[in-house]
CSV table of C-alpha atoms and ligand atoms in Angstrom, one decimal:
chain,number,residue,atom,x,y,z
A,83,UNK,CA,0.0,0.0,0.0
A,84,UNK,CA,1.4,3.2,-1.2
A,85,UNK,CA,2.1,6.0,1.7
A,86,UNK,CA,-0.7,8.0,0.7
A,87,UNK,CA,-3.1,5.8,0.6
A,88,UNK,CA,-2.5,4.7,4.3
A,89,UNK,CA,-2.6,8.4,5.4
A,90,UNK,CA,-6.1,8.3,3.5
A,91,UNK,CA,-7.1,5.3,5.3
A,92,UNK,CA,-6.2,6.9,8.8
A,93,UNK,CA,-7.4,9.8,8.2
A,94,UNK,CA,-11.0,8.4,7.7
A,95,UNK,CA,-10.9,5.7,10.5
A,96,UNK,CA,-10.0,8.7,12.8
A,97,UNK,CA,-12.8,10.7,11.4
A,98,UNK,CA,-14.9,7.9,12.5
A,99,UNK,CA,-14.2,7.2,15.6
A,100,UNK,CA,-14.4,11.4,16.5
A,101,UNK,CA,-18.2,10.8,14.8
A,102,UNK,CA,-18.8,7.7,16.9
A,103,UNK,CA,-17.5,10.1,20.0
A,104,UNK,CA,-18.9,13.0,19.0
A,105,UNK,CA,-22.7,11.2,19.0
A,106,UNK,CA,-24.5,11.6,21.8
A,107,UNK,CA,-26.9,8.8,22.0
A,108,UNK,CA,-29.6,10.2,24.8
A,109,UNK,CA,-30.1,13.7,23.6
A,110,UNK,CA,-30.0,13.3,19.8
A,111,UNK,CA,-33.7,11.3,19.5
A,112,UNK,CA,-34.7,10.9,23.0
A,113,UNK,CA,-36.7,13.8,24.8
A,114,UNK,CA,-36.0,14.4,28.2
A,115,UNK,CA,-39.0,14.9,30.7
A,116,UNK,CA,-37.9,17.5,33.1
A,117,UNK,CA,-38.8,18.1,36.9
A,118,UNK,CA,-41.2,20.6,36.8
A,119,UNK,CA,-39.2,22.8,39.0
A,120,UNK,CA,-36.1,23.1,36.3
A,121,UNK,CA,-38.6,24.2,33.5
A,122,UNK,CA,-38.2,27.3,31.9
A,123,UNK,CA,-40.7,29.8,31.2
A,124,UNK,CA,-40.7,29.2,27.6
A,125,UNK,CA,-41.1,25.2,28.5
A,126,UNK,CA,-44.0,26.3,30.7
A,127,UNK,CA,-45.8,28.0,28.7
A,128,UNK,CA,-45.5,25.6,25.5
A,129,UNK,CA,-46.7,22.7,27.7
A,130,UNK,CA,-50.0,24.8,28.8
A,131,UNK,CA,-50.3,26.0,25.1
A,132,UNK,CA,-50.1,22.5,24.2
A,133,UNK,CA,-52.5,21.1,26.6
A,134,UNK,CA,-55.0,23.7,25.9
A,135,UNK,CA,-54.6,23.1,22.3
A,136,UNK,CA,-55.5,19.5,22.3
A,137,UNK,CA,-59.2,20.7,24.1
A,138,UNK,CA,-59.6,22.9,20.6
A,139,UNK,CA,-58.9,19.5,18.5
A,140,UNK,CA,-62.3,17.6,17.5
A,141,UNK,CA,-61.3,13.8,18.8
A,142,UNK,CA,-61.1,10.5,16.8
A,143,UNK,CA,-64.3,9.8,17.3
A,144,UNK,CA,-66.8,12.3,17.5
A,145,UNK,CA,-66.5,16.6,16.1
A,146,UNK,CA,-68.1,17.4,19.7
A,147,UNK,CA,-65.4,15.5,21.7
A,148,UNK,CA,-62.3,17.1,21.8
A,149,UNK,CA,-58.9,15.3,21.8
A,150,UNK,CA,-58.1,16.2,25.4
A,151,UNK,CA,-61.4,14.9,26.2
A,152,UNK,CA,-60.9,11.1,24.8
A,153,UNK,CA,-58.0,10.9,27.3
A,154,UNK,CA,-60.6,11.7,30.1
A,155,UNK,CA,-62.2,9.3,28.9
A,156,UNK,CA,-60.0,6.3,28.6
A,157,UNK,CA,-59.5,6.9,32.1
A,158,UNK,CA,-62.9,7.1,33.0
A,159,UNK,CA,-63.9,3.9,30.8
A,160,UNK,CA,-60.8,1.8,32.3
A,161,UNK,CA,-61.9,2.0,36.1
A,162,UNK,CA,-65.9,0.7,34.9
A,163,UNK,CA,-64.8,-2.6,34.6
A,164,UNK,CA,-65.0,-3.2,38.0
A,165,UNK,CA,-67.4,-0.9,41.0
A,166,UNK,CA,-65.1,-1.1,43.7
A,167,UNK,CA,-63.0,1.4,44.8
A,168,UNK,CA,-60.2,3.2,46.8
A,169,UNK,CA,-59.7,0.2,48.7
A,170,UNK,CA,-63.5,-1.1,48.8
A,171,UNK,CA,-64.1,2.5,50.1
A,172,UNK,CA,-66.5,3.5,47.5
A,173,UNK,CA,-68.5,1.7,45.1
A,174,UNK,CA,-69.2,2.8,41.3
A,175,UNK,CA,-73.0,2.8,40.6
A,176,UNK,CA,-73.6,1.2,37.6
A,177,UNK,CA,-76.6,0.4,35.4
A,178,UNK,CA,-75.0,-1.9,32.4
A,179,UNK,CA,-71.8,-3.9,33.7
A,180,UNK,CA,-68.7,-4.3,31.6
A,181,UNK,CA,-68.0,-7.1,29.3
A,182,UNK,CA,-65.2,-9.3,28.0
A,183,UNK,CA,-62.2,-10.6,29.5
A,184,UNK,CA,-61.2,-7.3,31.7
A,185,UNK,CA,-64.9,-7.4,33.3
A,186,UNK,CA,-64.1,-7.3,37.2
A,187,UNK,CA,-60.9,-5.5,37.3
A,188,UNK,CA,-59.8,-2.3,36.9
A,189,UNK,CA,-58.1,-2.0,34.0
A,190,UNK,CA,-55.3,0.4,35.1
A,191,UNK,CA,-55.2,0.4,39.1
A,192,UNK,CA,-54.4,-1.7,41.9
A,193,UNK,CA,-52.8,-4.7,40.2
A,194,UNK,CA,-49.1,-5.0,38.2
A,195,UNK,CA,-50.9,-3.6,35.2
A,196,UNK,CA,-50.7,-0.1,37.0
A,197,UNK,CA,-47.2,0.9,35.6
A,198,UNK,CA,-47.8,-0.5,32.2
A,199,UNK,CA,-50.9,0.5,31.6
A,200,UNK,CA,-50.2,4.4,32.8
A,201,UNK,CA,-46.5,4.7,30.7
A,202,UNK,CA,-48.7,3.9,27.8
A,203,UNK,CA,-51.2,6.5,28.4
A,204,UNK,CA,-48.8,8.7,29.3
A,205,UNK,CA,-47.0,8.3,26.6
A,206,UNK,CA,-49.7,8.7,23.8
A,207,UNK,CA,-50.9,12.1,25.4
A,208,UNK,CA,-47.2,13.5,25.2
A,209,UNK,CA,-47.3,12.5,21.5
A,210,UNK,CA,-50.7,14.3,21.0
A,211,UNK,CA,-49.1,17.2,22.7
A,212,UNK,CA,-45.6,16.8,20.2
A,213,UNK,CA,-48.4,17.0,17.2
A,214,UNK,CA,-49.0,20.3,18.1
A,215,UNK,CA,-45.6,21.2,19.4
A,216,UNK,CA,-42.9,18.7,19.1
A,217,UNK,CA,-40.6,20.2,21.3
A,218,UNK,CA,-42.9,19.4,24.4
A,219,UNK,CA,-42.6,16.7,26.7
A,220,UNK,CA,-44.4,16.1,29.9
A,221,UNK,CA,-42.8,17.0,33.3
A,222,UNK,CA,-42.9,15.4,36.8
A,223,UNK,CA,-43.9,16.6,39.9
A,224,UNK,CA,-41.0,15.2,42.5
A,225,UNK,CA,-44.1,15.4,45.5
A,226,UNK,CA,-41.1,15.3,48.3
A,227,UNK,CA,-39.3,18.5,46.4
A,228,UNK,CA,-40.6,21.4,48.8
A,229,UNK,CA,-40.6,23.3,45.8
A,230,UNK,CA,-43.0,21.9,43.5
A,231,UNK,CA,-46.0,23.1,44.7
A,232,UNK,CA,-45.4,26.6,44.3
A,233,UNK,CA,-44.5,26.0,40.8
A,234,UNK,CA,-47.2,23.6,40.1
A,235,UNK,CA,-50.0,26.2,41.0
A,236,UNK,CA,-48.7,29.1,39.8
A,237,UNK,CA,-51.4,31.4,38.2
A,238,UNK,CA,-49.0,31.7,35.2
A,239,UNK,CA,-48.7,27.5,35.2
A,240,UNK,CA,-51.3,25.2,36.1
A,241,UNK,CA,-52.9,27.1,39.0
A,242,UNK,CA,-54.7,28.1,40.5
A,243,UNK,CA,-56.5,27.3,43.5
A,244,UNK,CA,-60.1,26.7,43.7
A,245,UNK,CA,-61.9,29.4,45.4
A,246,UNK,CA,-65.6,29.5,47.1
A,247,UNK,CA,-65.7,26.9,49.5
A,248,UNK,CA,-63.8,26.6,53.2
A,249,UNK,CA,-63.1,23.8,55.0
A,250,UNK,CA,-62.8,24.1,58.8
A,251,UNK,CA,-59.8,22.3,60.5
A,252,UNK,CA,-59.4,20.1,63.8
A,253,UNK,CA,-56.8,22.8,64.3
A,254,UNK,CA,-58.8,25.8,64.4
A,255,UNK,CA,-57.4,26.9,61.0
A,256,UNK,CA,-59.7,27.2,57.8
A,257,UNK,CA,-58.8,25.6,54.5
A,258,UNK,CA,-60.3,27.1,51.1
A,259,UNK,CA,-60.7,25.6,47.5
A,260,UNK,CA,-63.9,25.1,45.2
A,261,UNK,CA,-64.1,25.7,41.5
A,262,UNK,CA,-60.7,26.9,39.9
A,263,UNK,CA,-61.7,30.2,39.1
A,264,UNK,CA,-59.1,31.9,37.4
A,265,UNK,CA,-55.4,31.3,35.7
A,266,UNK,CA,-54.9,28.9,32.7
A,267,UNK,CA,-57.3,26.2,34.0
A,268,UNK,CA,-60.5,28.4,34.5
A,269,UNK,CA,-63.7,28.0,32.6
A,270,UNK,CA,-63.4,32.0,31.8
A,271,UNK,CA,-60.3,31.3,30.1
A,272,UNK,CA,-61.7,27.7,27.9
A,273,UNK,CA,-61.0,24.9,30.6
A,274,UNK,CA,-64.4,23.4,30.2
A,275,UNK,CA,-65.2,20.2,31.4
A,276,UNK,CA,-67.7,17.6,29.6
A,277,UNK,CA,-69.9,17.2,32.9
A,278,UNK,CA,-70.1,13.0,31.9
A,279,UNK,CA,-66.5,12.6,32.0
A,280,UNK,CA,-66.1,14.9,35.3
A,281,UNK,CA,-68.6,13.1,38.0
A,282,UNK,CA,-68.1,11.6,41.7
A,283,UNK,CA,-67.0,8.3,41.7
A,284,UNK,CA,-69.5,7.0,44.6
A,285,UNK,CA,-72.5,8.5,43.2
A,286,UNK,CA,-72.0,9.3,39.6
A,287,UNK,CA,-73.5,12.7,40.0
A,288,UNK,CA,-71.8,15.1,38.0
A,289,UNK,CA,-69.3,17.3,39.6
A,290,UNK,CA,-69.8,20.2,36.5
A,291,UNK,CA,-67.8,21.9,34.1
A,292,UNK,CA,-65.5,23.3,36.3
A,293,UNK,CA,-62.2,22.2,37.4
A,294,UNK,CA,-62.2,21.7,41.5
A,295,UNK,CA,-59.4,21.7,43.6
A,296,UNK,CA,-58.5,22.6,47.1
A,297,UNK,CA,-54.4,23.2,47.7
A,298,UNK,CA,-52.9,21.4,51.0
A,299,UNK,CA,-51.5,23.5,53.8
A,300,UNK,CA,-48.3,22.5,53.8
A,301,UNK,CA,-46.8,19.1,55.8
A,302,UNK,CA,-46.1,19.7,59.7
A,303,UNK,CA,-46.3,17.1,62.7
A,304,UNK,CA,-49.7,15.6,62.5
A,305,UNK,CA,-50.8,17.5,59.0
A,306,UNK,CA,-51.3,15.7,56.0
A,307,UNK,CA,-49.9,18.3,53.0
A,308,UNK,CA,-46.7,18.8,50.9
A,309,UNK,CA,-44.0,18.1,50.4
A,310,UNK,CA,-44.2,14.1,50.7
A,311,UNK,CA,-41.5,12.4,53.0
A,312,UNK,CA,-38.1,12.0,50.7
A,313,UNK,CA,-36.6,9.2,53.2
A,314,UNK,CA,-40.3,7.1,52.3
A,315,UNK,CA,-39.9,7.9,48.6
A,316,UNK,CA,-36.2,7.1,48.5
A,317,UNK,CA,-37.2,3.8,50.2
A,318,UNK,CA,-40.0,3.3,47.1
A,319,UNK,CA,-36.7,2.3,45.0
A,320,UNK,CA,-35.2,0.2,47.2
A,321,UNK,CA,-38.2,-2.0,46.8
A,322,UNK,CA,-37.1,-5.9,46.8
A,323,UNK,CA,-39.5,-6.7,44.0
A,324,UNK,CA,-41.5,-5.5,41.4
A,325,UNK,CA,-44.8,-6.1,43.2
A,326,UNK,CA,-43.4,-4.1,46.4
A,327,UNK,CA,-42.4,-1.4,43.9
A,328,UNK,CA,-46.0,-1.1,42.3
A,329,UNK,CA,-47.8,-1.4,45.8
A,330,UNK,CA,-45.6,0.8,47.5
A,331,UNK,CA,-45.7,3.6,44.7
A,332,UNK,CA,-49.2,3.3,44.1
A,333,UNK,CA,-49.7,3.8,47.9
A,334,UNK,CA,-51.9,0.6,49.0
A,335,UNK,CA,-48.4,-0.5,51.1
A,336,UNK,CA,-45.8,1.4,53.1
A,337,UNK,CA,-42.6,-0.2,53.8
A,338,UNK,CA,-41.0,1.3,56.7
A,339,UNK,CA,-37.3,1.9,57.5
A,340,UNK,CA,-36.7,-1.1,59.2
A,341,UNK,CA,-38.3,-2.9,56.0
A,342,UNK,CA,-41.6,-3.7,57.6
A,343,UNK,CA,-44.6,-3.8,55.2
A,344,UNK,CA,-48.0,-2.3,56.4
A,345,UNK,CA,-51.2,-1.4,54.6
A,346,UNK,CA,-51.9,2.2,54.1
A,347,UNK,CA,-54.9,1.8,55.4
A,348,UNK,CA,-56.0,4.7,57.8
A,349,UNK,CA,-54.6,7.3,54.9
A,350,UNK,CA,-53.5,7.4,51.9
A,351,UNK,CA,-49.6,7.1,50.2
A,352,UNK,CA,-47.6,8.2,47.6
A,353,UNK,CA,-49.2,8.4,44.6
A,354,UNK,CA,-53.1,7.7,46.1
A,355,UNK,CA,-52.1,10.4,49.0
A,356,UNK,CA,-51.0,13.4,46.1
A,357,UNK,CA,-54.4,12.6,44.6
A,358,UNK,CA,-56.7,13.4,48.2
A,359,UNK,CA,-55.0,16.1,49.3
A,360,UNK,CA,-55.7,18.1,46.6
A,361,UNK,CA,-59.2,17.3,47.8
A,362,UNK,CA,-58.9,19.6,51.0
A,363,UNK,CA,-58.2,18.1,54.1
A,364,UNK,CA,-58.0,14.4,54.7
A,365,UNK,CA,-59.8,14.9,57.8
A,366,UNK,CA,-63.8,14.6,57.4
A,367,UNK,CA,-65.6,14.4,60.6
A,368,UNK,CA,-69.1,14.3,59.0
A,369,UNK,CA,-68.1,11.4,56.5
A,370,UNK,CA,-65.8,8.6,57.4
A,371,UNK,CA,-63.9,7.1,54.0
A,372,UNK,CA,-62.7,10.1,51.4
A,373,UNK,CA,-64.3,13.3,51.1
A,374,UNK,CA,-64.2,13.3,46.9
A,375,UNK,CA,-64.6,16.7,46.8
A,376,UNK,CA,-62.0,17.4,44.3
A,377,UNK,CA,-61.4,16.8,40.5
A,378,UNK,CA,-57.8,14.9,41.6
A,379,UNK,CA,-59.4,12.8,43.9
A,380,UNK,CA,-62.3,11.3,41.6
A,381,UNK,CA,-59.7,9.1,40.2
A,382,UNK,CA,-61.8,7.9,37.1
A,383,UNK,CA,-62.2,12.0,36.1
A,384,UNK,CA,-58.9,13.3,37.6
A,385,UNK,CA,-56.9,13.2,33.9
A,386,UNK,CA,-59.3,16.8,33.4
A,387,UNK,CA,-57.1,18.7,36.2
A,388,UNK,CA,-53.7,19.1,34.2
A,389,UNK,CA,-51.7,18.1,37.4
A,390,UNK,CA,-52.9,14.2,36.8
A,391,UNK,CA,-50.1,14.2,34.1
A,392,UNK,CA,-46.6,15.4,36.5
A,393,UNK,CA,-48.5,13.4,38.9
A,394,UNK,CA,-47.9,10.1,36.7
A,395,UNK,CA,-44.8,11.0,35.2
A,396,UNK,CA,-43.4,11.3,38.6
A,397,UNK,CA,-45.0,7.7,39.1
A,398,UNK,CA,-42.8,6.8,35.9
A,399,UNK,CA,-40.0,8.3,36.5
A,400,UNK,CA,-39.7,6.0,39.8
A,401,UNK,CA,-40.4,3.2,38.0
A,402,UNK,CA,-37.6,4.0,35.5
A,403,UNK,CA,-35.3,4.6,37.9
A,404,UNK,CA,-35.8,1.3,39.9
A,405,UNK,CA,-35.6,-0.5,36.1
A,406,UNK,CA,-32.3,1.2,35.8
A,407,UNK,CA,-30.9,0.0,38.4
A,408,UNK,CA,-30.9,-3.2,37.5
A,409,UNK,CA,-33.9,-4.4,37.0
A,410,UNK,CA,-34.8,-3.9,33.7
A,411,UNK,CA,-36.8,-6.2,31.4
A,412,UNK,CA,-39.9,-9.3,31.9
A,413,UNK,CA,-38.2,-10.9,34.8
A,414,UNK,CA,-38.6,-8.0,37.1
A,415,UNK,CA,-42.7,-7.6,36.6
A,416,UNK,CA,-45.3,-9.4,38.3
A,417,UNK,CA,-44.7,-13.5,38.6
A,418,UNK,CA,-46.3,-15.0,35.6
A,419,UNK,CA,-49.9,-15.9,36.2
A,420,UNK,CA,-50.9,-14.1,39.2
A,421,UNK,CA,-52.3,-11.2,38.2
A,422,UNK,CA,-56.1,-10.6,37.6
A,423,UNK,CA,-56.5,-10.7,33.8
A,424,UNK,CA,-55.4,-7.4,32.0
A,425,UNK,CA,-52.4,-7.1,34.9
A,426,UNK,CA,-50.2,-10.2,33.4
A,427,UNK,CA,-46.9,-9.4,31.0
A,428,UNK,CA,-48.4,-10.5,28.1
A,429,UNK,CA,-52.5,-9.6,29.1
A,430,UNK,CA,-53.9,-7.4,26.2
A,431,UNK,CA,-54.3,-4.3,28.1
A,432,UNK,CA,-57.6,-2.3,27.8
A,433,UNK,CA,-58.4,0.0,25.3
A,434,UNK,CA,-55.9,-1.2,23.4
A,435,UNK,CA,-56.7,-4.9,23.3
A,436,UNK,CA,-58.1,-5.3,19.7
A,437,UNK,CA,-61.9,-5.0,21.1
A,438,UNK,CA,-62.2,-7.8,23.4
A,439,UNK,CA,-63.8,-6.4,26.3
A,440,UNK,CA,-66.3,-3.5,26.5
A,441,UNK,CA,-66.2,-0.9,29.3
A,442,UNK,CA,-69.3,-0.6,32.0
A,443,UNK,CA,-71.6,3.1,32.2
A,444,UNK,CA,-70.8,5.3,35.2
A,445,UNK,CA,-74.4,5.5,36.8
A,446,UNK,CA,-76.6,5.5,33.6
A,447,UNK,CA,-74.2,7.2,31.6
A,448,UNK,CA,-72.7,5.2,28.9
A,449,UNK,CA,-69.3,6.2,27.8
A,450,UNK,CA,-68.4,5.0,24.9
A,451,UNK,CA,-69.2,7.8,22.3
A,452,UNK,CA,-66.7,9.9,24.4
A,453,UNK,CA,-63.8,7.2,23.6
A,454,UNK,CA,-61.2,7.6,21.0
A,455,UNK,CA,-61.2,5.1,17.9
A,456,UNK,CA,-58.7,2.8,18.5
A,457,UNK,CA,-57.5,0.3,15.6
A,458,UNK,CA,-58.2,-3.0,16.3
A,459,UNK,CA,-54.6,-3.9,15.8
A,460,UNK,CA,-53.4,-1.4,18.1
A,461,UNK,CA,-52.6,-3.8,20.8
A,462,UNK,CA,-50.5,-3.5,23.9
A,463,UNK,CA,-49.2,-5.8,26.8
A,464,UNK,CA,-47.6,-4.9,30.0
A,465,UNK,CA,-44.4,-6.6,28.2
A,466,UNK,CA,-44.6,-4.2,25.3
A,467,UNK,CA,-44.3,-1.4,28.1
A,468,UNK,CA,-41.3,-2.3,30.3
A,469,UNK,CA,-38.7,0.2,28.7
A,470,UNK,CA,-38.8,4.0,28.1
A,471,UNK,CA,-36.4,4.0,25.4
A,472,UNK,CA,-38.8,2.9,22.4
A,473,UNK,CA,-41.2,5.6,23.6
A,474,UNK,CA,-38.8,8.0,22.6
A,475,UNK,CA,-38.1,9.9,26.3
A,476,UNK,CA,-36.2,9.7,29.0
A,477,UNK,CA,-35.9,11.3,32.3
A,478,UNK,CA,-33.6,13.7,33.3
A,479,UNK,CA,-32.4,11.7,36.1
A,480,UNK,CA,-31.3,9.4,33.9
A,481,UNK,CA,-29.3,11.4,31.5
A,482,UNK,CA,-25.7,11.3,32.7
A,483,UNK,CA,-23.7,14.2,32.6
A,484,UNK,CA,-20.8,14.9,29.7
A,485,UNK,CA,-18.3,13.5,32.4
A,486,UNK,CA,-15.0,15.5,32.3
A,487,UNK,CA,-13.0,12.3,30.8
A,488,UNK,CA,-15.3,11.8,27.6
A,489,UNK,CA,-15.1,15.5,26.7
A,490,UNK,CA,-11.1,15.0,27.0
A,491,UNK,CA,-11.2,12.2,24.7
A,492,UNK,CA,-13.4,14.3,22.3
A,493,UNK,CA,-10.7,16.8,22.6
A,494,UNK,CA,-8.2,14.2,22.0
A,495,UNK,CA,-10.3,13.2,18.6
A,496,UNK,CA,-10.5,16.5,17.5
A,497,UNK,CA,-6.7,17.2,18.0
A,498,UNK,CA,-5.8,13.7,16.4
A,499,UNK,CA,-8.1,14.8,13.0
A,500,UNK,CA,-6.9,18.1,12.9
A,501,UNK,CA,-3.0,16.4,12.9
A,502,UNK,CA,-4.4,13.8,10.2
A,503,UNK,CA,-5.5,16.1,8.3
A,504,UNK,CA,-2.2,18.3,8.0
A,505,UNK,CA,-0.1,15.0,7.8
A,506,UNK,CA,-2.3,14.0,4.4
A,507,UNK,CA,-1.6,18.1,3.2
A,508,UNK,CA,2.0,18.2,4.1
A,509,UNK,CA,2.5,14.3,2.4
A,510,UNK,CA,0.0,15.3,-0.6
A,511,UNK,CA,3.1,17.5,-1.6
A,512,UNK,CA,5.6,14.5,-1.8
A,513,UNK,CA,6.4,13.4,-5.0
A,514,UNK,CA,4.9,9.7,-5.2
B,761,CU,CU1,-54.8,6.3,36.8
């Protein structure tokens, strides 16, 4: 080989490998869903726009449901399969039962399906908000990051608080919240309900067009608020197994420090506590069991309060995290077999289960014209669900930093092209 020709042939093979270093593999196609407290007012504002946007788009199915809408309703249709509960607390009235497979379980809660099912919903609403801005992902609401809340309910963000109505505490103190009455989310400025897809969960009755919340005072000895305890959440990713993990996030266990497993039975955890305290106070002398006063905290209706969305991201972010560490892939889900149908790794997972099971009404109202149009090859399984990577996102937890020694060896590339390069000039003027 003449000694141009090898000079050629370096030159290139360096040229790759500064490419190859040069690529950086989680920023170039993945999006990174941010902690709502690192967002910056441009990222705020495109996520409400976004949102908002998607209630202005006629849905799949019907001109007079929007897109934002047929979300509500997924969530509404998935927890008809089955009339209990919060725990047995409550009980769905319901004049025509579900049908199918999925009949007697909810489709999306309380069982191994609950991860699955929700980084799949998650991730089709972020899409629908990429149609209309692809820039946007969805954030997540760290609940034990004392600053969340005030960023969360910002006027100029998702808040604000609901006003009209006041609570009275054991404490003497006086809590307020009602109908969201101004800010982004406000009926005056086009956050409008559909009153079927916004109703009480243990009567049915519609809860109206209006967006209802009621902001937590904030935690203290012996009050229930924000932020949530870190040292329990940090604990949520120790979690032995995956069941543990999906318990222990969705709230129904708390595992103490010692490792000691109890019910959360006298109040709520994690993710089931973030959705009653934005229902006022926990405490509700006249009514023992919830008060479901709040949009949040009528679980089938909560996707129409905004928050539901950093809620669950937060929710997947955890479970990303604990797959990261080591756990990722079929192995560590739910035990082959002992899940209720729907919750199993390879389960068709309502809506998207090609049309095998149909949901239940809420009271007398039948949902189904409110439901998107779903192909009846548009299936997916828990197993189809266990990685972020093919959904195109990641977290930004889980981006690692341009450590000090790759960005030397980029330098290094760099240099050794650069030297290449004026080799192959300074030989190009040998005589061959
Ligand atoms: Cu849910």
């Amino acid at each position: 080989m003449k000694y141009r020709q090898k000079i050629v042939i370096t030159f290139f093979v360096v040229m790759i490998i500064v490419m190859t270093m040069l690529k950086t593999p989680a920023t170039d196609t993945t999006l990174v869903r941010k902690n709502v407290v690192d967002l910056t007012a441009q990222e705020k504002s495109d996520f409400v726009n976004a949102v908002k946007t998607l209630k202005t788009i006629p849905g799949t199915n019907s001109k007079n449901v929007s897109l934002y809408d047929e979300f509500v309703a997924i969530h509404n249709g998935a927890m008809t399969f089955t009339t209990m509960h919060l725990g047995g607390l409550v009980t769905l009235p319901q004049d025509t039962p579900p049908t199918g497979p999925a009949a007697g379980i909810d489709a999306a809660h309380e069982h191994g399906g609950f991860l699955p099912w929700h980084r799949e919903y998650l991730s089709r609403l972020e899409k629908a908000l990429q149609s209309v801005n692809p820039k946007v992902t969805l954030p997540y609401w760290d609940w034990s990051d004392p600053r969340s809340v005030d960023v969360i309910f910002d006027p100029n963000f998702l808040g604000a608080n609901g006003s009209g109505d006041f609570i009275n505490l054991s404490n003497g103190g006086q809590l307020q919240g009602g109908r969201v009455q101004s800010g982004n989310f406000s009926e005056a400025n086009g956050w409008t309900l559909i009153p079927d897809l916004h109703t009480r969960i243990s009567t049915a009755e519609t809860l109206g067009t209006s967006l209802i919340r009621y902001l937590p005072p904030e935690s203290a000895p012996g009050v229930l608020g924000f932020p949530l305890d870190k040292a329990q959440t940090d604990r949520i990713l120790q979690s032995k197994d995956y069941k543990t993990f999906q318990l222990f996030v969705e709230g129904q266990i708390i595992v103490d420090a010692n490792g000691v497993e109890q019910r959360c039975e006298r109040e709520p955890c994690n993710h089931n506590l973030v959705h009653a305290l934005l229902d006022g106070t926990l405490e509700n002398p006249s009514a023992p069991g919830p008060s479901l006063r709040s949009s949040l905290n009528n679980v089938p209706a909560s996707p129409n309060d905004p928050v539901f969305w950093l809620l669950h991201a937060n929710v997947d972010r955890l479970w990303a995290e604990w797959q990261k560490n080591g756990r990722r892939g079929s192995e560590f889900y739910a035990v082959p077999g002992t899940e209720p149908y729907g919750h199993n790794l390879n389960d068709r997972m309502w809506p998207w289960d090609g049309g095998d099971s149909i949901p239940g009404s809420v009271g007398s109202i039948d949902i189904r014209p409110y439901l998107p149009v779903i192909a009846p090859d548009d299936i997916v399984r828990p197993i189809d669900a266990l990685g972020v990577r093919k959904y195109g996102y990641i977290y930004d937890t889980l981006v690692k930093p341009v450590s000090k020694t790759s960005s030397t060896f980029r330098l290094l590339g760099l240099g050794a092209l650069g030297a290449a390069f004026l080799l192959w000039r300074k030989r190009s003027y040998l005589p061959l």
